[in-house]
XYZ file of N, CA and C in Angstrom:
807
model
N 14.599 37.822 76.271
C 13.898 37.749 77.555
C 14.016 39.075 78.323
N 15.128 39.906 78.521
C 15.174 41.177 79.041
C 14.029 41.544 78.406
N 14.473 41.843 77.309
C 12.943 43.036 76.873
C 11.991 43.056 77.318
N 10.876 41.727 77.444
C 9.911 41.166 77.953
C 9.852 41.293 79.803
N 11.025 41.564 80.045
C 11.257 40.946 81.282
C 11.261 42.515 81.861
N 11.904 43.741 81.341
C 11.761 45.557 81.055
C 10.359 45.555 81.163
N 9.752 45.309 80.099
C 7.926 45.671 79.834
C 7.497 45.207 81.276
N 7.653 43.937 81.613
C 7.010 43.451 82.799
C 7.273 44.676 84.084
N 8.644 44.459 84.124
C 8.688 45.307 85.613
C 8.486 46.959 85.463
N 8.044 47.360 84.072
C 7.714 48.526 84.096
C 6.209 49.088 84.643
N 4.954 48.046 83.583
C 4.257 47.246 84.235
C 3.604 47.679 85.227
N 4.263 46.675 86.205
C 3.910 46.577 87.428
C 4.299 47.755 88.124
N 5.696 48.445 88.102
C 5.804 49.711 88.353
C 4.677 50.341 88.508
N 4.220 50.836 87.112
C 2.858 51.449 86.818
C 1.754 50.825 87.571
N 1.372 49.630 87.777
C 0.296 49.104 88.203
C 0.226 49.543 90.068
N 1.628 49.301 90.705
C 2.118 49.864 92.424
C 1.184 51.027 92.295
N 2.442 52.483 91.674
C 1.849 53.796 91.495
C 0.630 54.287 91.289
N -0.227 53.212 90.271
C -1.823 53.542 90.283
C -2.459 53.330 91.583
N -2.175 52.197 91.825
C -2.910 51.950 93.195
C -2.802 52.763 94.382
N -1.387 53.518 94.272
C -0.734 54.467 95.505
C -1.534 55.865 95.793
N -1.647 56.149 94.154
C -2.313 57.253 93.696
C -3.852 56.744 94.254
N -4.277 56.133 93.770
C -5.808 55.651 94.236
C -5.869 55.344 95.655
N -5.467 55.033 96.308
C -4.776 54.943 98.074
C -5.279 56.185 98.311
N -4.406 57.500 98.185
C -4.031 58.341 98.056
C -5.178 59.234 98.323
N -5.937 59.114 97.558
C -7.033 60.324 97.044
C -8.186 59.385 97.526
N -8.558 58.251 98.141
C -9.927 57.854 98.603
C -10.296 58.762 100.128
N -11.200 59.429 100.628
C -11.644 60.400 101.481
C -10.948 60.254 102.602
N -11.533 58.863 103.059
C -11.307 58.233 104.276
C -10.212 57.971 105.128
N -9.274 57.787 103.530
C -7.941 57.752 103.924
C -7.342 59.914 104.336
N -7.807 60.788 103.565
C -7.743 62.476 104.068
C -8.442 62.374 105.220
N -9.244 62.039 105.465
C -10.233 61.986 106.952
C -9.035 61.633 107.776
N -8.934 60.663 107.722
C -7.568 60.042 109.105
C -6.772 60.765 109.090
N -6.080 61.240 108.009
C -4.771 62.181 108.159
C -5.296 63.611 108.963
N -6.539 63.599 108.119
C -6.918 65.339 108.995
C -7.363 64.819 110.527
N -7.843 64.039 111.162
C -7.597 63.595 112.060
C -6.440 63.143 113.086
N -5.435 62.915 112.476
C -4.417 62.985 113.146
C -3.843 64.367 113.291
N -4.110 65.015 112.615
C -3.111 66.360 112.462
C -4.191 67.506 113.601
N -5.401 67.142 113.780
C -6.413 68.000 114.782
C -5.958 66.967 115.829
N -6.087 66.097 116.317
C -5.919 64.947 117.509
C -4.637 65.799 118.153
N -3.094 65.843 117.124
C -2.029 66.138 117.263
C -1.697 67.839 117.742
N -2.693 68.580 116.773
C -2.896 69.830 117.277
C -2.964 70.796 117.915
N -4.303 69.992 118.941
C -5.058 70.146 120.005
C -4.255 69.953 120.966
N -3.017 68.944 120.805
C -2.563 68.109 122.316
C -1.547 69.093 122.173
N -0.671 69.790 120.707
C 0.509 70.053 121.227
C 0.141 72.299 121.453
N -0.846 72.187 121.159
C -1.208 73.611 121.545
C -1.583 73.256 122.973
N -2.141 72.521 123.252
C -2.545 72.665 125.136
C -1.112 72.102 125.643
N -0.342 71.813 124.831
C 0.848 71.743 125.544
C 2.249 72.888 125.598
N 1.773 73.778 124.423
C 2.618 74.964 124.418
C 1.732 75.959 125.989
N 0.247 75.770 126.026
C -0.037 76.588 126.628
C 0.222 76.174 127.703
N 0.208 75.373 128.666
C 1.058 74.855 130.039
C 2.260 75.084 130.208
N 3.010 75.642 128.936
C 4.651 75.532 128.998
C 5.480 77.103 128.926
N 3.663 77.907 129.199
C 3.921 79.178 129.386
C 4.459 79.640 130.886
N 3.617 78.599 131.691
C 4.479 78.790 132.824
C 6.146 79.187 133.070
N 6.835 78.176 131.743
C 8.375 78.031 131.903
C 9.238 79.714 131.998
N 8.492 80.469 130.732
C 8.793 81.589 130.497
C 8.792 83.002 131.301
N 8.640 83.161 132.400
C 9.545 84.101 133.683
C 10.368 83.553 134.224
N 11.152 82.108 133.961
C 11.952 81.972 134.108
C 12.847 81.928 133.456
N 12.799 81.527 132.160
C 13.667 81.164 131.084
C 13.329 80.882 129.818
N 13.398 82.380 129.213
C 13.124 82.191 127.682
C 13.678 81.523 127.093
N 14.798 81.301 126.832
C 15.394 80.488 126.408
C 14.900 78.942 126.525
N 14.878 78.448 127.688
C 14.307 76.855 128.015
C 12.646 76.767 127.099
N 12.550 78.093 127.445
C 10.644 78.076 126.873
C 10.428 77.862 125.022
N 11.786 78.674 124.581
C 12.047 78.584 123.551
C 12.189 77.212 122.547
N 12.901 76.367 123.779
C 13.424 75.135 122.930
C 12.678 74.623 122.931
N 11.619 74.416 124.053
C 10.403 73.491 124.051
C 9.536 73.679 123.433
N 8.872 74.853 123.165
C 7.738 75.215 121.786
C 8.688 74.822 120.536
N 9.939 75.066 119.768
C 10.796 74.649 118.761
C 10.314 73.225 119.159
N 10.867 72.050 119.402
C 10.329 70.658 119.599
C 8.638 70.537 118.911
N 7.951 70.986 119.922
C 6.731 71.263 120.043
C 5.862 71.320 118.618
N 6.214 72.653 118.178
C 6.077 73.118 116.738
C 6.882 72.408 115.657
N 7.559 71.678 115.716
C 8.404 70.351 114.891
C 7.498 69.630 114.610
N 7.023 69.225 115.595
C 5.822 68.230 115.968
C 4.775 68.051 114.626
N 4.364 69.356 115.423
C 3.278 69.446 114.606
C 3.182 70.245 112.685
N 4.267 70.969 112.520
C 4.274 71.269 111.453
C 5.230 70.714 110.301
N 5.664 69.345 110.817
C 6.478 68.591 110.395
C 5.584 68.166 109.152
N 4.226 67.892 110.151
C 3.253 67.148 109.268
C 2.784 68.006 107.780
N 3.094 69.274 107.779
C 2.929 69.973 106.366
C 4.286 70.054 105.199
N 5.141 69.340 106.031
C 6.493 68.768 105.022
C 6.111 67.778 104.907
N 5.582 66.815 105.793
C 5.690 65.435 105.022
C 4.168 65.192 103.677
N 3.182 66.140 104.221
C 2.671 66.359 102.869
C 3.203 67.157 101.305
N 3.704 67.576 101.627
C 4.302 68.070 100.743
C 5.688 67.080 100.329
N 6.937 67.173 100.964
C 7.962 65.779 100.758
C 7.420 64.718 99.991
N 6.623 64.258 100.957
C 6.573 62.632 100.448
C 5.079 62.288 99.930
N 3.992 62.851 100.818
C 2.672 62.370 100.225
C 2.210 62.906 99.414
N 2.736 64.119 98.823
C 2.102 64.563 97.344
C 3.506 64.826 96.216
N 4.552 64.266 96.791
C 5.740 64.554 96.287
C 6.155 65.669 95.074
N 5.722 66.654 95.964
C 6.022 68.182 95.199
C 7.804 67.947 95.121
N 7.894 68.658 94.052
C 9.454 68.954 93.517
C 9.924 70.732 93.861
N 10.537 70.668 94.829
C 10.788 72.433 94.671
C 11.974 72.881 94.188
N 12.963 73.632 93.320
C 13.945 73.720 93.324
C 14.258 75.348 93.478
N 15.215 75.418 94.381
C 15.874 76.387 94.796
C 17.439 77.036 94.317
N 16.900 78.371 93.570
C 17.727 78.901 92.768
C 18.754 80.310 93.861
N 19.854 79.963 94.113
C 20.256 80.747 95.588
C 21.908 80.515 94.903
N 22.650 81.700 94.896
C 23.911 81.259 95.302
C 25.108 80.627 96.549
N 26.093 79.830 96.013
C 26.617 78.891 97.231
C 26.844 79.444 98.087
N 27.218 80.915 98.386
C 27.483 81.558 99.486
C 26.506 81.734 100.498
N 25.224 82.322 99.491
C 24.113 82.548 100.519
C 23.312 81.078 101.358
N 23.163 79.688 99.903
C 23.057 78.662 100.839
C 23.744 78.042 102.307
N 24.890 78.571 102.070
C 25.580 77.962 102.941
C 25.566 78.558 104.629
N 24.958 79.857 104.429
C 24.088 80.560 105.730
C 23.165 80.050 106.269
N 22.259 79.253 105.139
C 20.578 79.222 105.582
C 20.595 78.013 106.657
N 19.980 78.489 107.752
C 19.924 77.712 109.097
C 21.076 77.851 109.761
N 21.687 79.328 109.315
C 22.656 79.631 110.610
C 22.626 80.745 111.001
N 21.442 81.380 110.790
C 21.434 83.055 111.224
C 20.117 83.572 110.883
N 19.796 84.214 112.000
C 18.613 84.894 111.791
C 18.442 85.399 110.492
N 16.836 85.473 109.450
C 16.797 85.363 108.644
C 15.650 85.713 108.460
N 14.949 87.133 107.703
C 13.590 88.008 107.131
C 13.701 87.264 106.149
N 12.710 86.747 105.747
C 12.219 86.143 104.071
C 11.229 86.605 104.045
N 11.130 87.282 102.898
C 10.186 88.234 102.136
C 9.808 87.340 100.825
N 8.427 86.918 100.757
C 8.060 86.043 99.431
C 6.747 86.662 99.203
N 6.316 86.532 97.879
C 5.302 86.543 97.047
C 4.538 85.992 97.468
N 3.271 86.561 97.671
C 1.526 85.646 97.853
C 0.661 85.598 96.802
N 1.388 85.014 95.899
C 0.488 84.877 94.197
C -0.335 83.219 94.797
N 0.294 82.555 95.490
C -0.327 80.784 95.386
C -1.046 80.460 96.684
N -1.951 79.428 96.407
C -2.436 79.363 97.866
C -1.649 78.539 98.743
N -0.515 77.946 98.154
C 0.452 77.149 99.103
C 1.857 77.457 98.657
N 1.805 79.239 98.463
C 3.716 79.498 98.396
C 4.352 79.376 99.841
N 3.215 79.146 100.811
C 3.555 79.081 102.142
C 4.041 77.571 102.197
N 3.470 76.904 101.986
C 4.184 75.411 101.863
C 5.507 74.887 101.213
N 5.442 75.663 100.438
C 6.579 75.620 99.313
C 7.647 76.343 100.483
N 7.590 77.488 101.431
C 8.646 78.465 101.932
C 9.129 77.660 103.121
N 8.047 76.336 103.565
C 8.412 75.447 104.493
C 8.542 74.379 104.197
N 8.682 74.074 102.807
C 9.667 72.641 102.536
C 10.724 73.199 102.696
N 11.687 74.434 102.200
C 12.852 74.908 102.056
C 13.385 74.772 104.040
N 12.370 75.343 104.615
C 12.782 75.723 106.263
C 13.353 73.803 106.736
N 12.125 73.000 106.295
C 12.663 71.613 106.380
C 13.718 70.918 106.015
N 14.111 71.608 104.971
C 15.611 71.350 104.143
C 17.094 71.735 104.793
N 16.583 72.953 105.599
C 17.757 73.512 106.253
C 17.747 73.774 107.653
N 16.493 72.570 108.071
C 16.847 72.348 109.460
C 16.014 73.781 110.441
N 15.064 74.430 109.713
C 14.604 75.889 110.704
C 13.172 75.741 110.898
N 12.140 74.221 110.715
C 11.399 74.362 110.346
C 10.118 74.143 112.143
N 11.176 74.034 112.645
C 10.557 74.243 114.033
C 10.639 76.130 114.741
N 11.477 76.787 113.876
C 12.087 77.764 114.952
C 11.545 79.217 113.181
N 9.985 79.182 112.416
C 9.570 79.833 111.666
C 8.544 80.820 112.241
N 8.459 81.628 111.474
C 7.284 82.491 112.443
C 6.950 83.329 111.483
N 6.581 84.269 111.446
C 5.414 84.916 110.186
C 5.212 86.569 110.968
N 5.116 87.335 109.914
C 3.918 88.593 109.972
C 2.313 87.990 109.904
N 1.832 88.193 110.605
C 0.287 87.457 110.176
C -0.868 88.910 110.593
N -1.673 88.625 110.338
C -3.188 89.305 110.343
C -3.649 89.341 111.897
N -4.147 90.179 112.760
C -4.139 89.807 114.354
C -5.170 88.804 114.279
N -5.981 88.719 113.355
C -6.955 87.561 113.774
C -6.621 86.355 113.786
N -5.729 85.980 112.703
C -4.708 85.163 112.314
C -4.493 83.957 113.501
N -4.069 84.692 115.079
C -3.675 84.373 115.996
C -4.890 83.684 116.547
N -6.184 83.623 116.090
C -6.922 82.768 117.092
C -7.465 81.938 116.044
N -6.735 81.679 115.054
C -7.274 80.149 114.232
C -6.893 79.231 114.952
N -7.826 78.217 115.255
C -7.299 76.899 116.300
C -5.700 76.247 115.384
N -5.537 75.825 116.625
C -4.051 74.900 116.519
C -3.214 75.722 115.359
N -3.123 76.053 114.079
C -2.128 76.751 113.134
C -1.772 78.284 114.041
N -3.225 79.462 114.056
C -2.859 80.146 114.745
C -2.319 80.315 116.136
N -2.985 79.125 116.939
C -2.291 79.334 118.393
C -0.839 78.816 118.361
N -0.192 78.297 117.592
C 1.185 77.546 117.766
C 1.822 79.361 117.115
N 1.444 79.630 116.457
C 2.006 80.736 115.522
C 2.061 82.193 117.005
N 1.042 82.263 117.391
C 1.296 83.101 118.858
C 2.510 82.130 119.829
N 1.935 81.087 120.445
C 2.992 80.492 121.216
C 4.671 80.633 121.072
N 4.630 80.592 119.385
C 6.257 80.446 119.340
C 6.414 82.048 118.726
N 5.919 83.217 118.952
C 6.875 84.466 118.662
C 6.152 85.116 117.775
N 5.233 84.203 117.350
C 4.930 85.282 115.106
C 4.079 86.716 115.820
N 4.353 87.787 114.925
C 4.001 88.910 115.054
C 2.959 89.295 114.552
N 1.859 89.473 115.062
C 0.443 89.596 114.504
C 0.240 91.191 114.425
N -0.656 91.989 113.108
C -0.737 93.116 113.009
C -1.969 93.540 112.971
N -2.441 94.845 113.144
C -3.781 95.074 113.159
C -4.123 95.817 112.188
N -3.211 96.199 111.048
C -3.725 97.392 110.270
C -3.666 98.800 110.644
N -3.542 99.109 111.754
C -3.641 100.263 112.420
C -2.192 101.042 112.274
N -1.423 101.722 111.787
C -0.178 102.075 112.064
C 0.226 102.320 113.479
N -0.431 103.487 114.528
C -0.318 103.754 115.669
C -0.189 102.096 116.782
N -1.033 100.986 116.529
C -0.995 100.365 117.090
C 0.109 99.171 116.589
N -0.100 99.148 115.103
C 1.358 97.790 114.715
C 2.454 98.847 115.235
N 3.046 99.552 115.349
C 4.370 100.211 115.418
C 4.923 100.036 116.705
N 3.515 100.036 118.240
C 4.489 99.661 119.475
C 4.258 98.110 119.552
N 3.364 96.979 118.602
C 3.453 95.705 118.424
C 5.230 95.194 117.377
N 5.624 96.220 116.773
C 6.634 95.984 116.031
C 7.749 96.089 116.866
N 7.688 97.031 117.817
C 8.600 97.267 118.862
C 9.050 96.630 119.582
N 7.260 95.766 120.110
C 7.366 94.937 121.422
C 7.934 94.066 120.808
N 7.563 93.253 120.207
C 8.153 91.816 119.163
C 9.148 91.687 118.696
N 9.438 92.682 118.302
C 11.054 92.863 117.786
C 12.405 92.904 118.354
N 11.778 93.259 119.640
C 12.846 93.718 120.469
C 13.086 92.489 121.338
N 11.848 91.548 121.621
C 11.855 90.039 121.754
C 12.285 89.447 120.723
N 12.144 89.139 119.764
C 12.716 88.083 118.920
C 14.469 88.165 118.868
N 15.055 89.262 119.049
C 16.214 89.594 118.514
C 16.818 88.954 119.511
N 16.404 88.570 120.741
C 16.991 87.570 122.014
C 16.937 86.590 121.782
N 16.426 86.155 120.613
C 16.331 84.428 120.398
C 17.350 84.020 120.283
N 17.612 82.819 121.350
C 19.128 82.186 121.300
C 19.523 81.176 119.925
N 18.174 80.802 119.143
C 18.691 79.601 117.917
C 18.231 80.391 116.642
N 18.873 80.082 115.536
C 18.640 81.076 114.201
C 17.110 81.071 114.366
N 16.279 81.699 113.582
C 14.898 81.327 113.115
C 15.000 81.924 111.798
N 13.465 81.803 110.889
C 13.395 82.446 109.535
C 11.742 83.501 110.309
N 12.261 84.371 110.029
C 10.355 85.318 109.949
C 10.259 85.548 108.510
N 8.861 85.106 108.166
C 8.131 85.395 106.921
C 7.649 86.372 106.856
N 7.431 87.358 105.553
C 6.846 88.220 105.576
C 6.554 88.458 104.269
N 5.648 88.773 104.066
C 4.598 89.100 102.550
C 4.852 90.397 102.804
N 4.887 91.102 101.784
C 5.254 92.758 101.861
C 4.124 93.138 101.188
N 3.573 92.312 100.307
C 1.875 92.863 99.893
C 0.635 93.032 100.952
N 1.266 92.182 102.385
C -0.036 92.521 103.180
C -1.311 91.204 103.000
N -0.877 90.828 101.862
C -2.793 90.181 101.547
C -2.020 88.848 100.096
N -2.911 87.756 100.099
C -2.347 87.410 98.921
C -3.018 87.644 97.457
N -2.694 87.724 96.490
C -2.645 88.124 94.561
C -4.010 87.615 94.681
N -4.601 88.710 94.119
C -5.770 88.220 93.446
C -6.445 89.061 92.558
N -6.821 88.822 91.279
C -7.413 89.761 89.721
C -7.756 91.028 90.463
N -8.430 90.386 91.170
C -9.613 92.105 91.890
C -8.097 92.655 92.476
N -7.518 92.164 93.370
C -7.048 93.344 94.510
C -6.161 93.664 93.673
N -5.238 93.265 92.611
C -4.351 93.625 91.779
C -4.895 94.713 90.617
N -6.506 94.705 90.324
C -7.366 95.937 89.836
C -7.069 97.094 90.598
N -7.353 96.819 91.829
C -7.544 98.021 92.779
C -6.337 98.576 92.984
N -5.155 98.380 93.028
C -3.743 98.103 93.761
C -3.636 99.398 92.632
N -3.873 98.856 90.783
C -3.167 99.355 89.841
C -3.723 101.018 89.659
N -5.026 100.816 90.520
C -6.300 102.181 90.452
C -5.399 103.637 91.381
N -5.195 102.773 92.597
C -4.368 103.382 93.646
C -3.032 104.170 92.681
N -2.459 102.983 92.470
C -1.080 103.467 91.728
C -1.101 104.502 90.882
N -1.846 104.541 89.820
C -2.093 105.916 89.037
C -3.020 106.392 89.375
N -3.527 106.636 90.674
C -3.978 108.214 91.332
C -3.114 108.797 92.054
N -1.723 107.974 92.828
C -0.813 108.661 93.567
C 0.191 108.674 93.099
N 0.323 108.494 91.579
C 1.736 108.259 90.652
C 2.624 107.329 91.799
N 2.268 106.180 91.753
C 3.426 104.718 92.243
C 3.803 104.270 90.782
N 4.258 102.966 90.659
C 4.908 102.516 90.086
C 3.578 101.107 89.859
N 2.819 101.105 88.751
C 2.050 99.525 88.126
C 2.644 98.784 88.075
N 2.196 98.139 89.152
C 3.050 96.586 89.070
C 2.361 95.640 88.375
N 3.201 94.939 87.202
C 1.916 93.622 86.349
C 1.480 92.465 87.192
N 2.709 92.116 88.256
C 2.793 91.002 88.916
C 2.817 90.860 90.192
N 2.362 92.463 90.652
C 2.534 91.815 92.408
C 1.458 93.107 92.780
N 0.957 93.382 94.358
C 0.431 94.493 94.764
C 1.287 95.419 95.627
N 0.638 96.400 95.049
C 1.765 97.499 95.880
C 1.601 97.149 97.202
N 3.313 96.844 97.659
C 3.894 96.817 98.818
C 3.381 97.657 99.502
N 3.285 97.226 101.207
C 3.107 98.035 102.703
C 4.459 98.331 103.108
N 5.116 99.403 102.810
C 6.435 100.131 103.364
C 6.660 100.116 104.649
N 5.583 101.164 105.621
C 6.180 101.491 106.924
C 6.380 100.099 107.447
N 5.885 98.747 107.740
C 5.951 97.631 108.732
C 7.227 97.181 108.280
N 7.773 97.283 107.192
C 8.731 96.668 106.413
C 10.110 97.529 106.862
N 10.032 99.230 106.782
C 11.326 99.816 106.818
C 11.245 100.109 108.734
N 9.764 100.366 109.375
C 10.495 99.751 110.789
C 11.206 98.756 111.283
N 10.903 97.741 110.571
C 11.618 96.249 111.085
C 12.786 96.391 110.732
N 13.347 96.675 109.603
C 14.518 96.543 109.294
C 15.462 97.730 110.248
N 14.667 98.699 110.939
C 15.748 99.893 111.375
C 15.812 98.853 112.978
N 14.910 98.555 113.366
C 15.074 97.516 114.624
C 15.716 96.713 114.857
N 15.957 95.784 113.531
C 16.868 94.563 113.177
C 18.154 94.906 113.002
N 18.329 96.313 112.918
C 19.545 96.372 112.013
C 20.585 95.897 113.578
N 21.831 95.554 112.862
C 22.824 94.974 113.452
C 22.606 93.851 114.490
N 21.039 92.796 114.179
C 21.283 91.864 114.936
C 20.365 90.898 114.355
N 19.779 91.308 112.977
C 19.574 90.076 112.051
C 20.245 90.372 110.812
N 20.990 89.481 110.463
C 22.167 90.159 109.500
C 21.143 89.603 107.647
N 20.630 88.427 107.902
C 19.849 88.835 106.503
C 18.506 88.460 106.138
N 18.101 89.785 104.712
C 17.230 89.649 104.489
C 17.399 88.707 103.175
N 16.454 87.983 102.718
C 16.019 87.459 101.557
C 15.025 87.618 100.965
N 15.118 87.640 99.739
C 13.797 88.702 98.399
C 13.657 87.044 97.706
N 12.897 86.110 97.850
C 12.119 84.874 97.377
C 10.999 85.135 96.716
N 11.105 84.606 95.624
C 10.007 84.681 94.360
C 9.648 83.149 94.208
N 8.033 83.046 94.272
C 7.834 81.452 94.088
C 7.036 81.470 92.900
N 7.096 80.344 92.332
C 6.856 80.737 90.845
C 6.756 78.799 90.721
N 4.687 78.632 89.814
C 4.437 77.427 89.397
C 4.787 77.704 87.672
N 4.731 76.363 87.002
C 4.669 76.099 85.936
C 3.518 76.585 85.667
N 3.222 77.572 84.053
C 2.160 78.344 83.643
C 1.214 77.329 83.088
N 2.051 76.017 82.723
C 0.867 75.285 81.427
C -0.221 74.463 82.154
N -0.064 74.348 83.474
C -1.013 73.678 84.206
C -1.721 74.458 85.464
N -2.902 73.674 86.059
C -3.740 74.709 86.782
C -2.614 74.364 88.175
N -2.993 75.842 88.779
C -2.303 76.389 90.225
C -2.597 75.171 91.010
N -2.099 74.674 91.449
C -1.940 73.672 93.029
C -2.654 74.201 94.264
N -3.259 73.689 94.850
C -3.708 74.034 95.733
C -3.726 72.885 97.176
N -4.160 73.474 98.275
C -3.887 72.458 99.580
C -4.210 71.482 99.326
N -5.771 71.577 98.763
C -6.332 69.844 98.380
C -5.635 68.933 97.591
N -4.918 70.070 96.945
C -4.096 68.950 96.012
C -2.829 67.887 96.227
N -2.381 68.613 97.565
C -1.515 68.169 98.258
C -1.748 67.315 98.804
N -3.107 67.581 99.722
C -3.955 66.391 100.240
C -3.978 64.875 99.753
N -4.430 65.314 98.415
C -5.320 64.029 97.700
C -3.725 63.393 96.886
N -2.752 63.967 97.402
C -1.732 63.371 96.827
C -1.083 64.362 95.193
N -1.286 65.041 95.016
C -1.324 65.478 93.485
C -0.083 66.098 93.635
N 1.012 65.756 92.578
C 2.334 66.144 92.420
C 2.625 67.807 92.217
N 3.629 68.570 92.713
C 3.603 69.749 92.067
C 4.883 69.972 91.787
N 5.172 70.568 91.136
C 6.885 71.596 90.990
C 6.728 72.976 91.018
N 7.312 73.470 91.999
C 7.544 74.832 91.737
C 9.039 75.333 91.585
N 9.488 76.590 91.553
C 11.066 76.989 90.941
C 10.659 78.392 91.849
């Protein structure tokens, strides 16, 4: 009777999971979610922007309340990832350095080969508790994508223009603000500037042997100056940097947002 009784509840196992999966991926059911997450958006960006008031008085107070704020709302791209498409990430770090993460200011420098290594860099922030208090190098336009970009201005992220003369007193201004932040945070930063792609990794390799650099097979030549100003700014009051490589399984196709969406499992390492 076990045996029979194994087959059965395996079964049905299988029979739950199909249906979850089929749940999962019908439109209507992504419609509502993307609906909640614009509904949610909208309310907590017009609520960072009222809460600008707080800040000639107290960065700090202004601070905690966008952190909350931005919890809020970008919680909701862990729990797609966590639970509704139940991506697997595993994180290869020694015990010393884990045992920092979410206690000290913290540059993470990752790879833009995927269209969601950014998701993947904020399941980890969710794991260790920083995932309200993240912020980014971004593109200046970056800053006026509704609700993603305006929360990303509200709470600190450093937007660039390409321009050297002009990112350098934006690196200044920002930098010299963030380093007052009273609770750890993580800043992201892509050191390629742009994310992987056949063409720009053509062009990257064209550049490289006309100015004798170094061909890279797997990444685009790095933007130096934004990278070695920050660090001469930071020095002695963000104590580390981290070099993060995100990396999918080769035998199957790249993951992407929708996939997350519609529920579709991923692992990355």
């Amino acid at each position: 009777m076990s045996r029979y009784q194994d087959i059965y509840n395996t079964d049905n196992s299988l029979t739950v999971m199909g249906a979850w999966s089929w749940f999962k991926g019908l439109i209507v059911v992504q419609l509502l979610l993307g609906y909640i997450f614009l509904a949610s958006g909208f309310l907590v960006s017009f609520l960072m922007l009222v809460g600008m008031v707080i800040w000639p008085f107290s960065k700090t107070l202004y601070r905690k309340y966008t952190n909350f704020l931005s919890y809020a709302l970008w919680s909701q791209f862990s729990f797609f990832a966590h639970w509704w498409s139940d991506a697997h990430c595993d994180l290869y770090i020694s015990p010393e350095d884990q045992q920092m993460l979410g206690k000290e200011h913290c540059v993470c420098m990752v790879n833009h080969t995927y269209e969601i290594d950014w998701l993947m860099a904020w399941m980890m922030a969710e794991r260790h508790g920083m995932m309200g208090n993240t912020k980014i190098y971004g593109k200046h336009m970056m800053r006026y994508i509704p609700i993603i970009g305006w929360t990303w201005y509200f709470t600190e992220s450093i937007f660039l223009q390409r321009n050297w003369d002009e990112d350098k007193k934006i690196l200044e201004k920002s930098i010299s603000e963030l380093v007052t932040y009273p609770d750890p945070f993580w800043l992201l930063l892509f050191p390629e500037g742009t994310r992987w792609t056949p063409e720009k990794h053509a062009i990257c390799q064209k550049i490289a042997k006309e100015k004798g650099y170094p061909e890279y097979k797997h990444m685009l030549l790095p933007r130096p100056k934004g990278f070695a100003l920050s660090m001469e700014l930071m020095q002695g009051k963000i104590p580390t940097v981290l070099d993060i490589t995100v990396g999918f399984p080769t035998d199957r196709p790249e993951p992407s947002l929708m996939d997350a969406i519609a529920g579709k499992k991923s692992h990355v390492q």
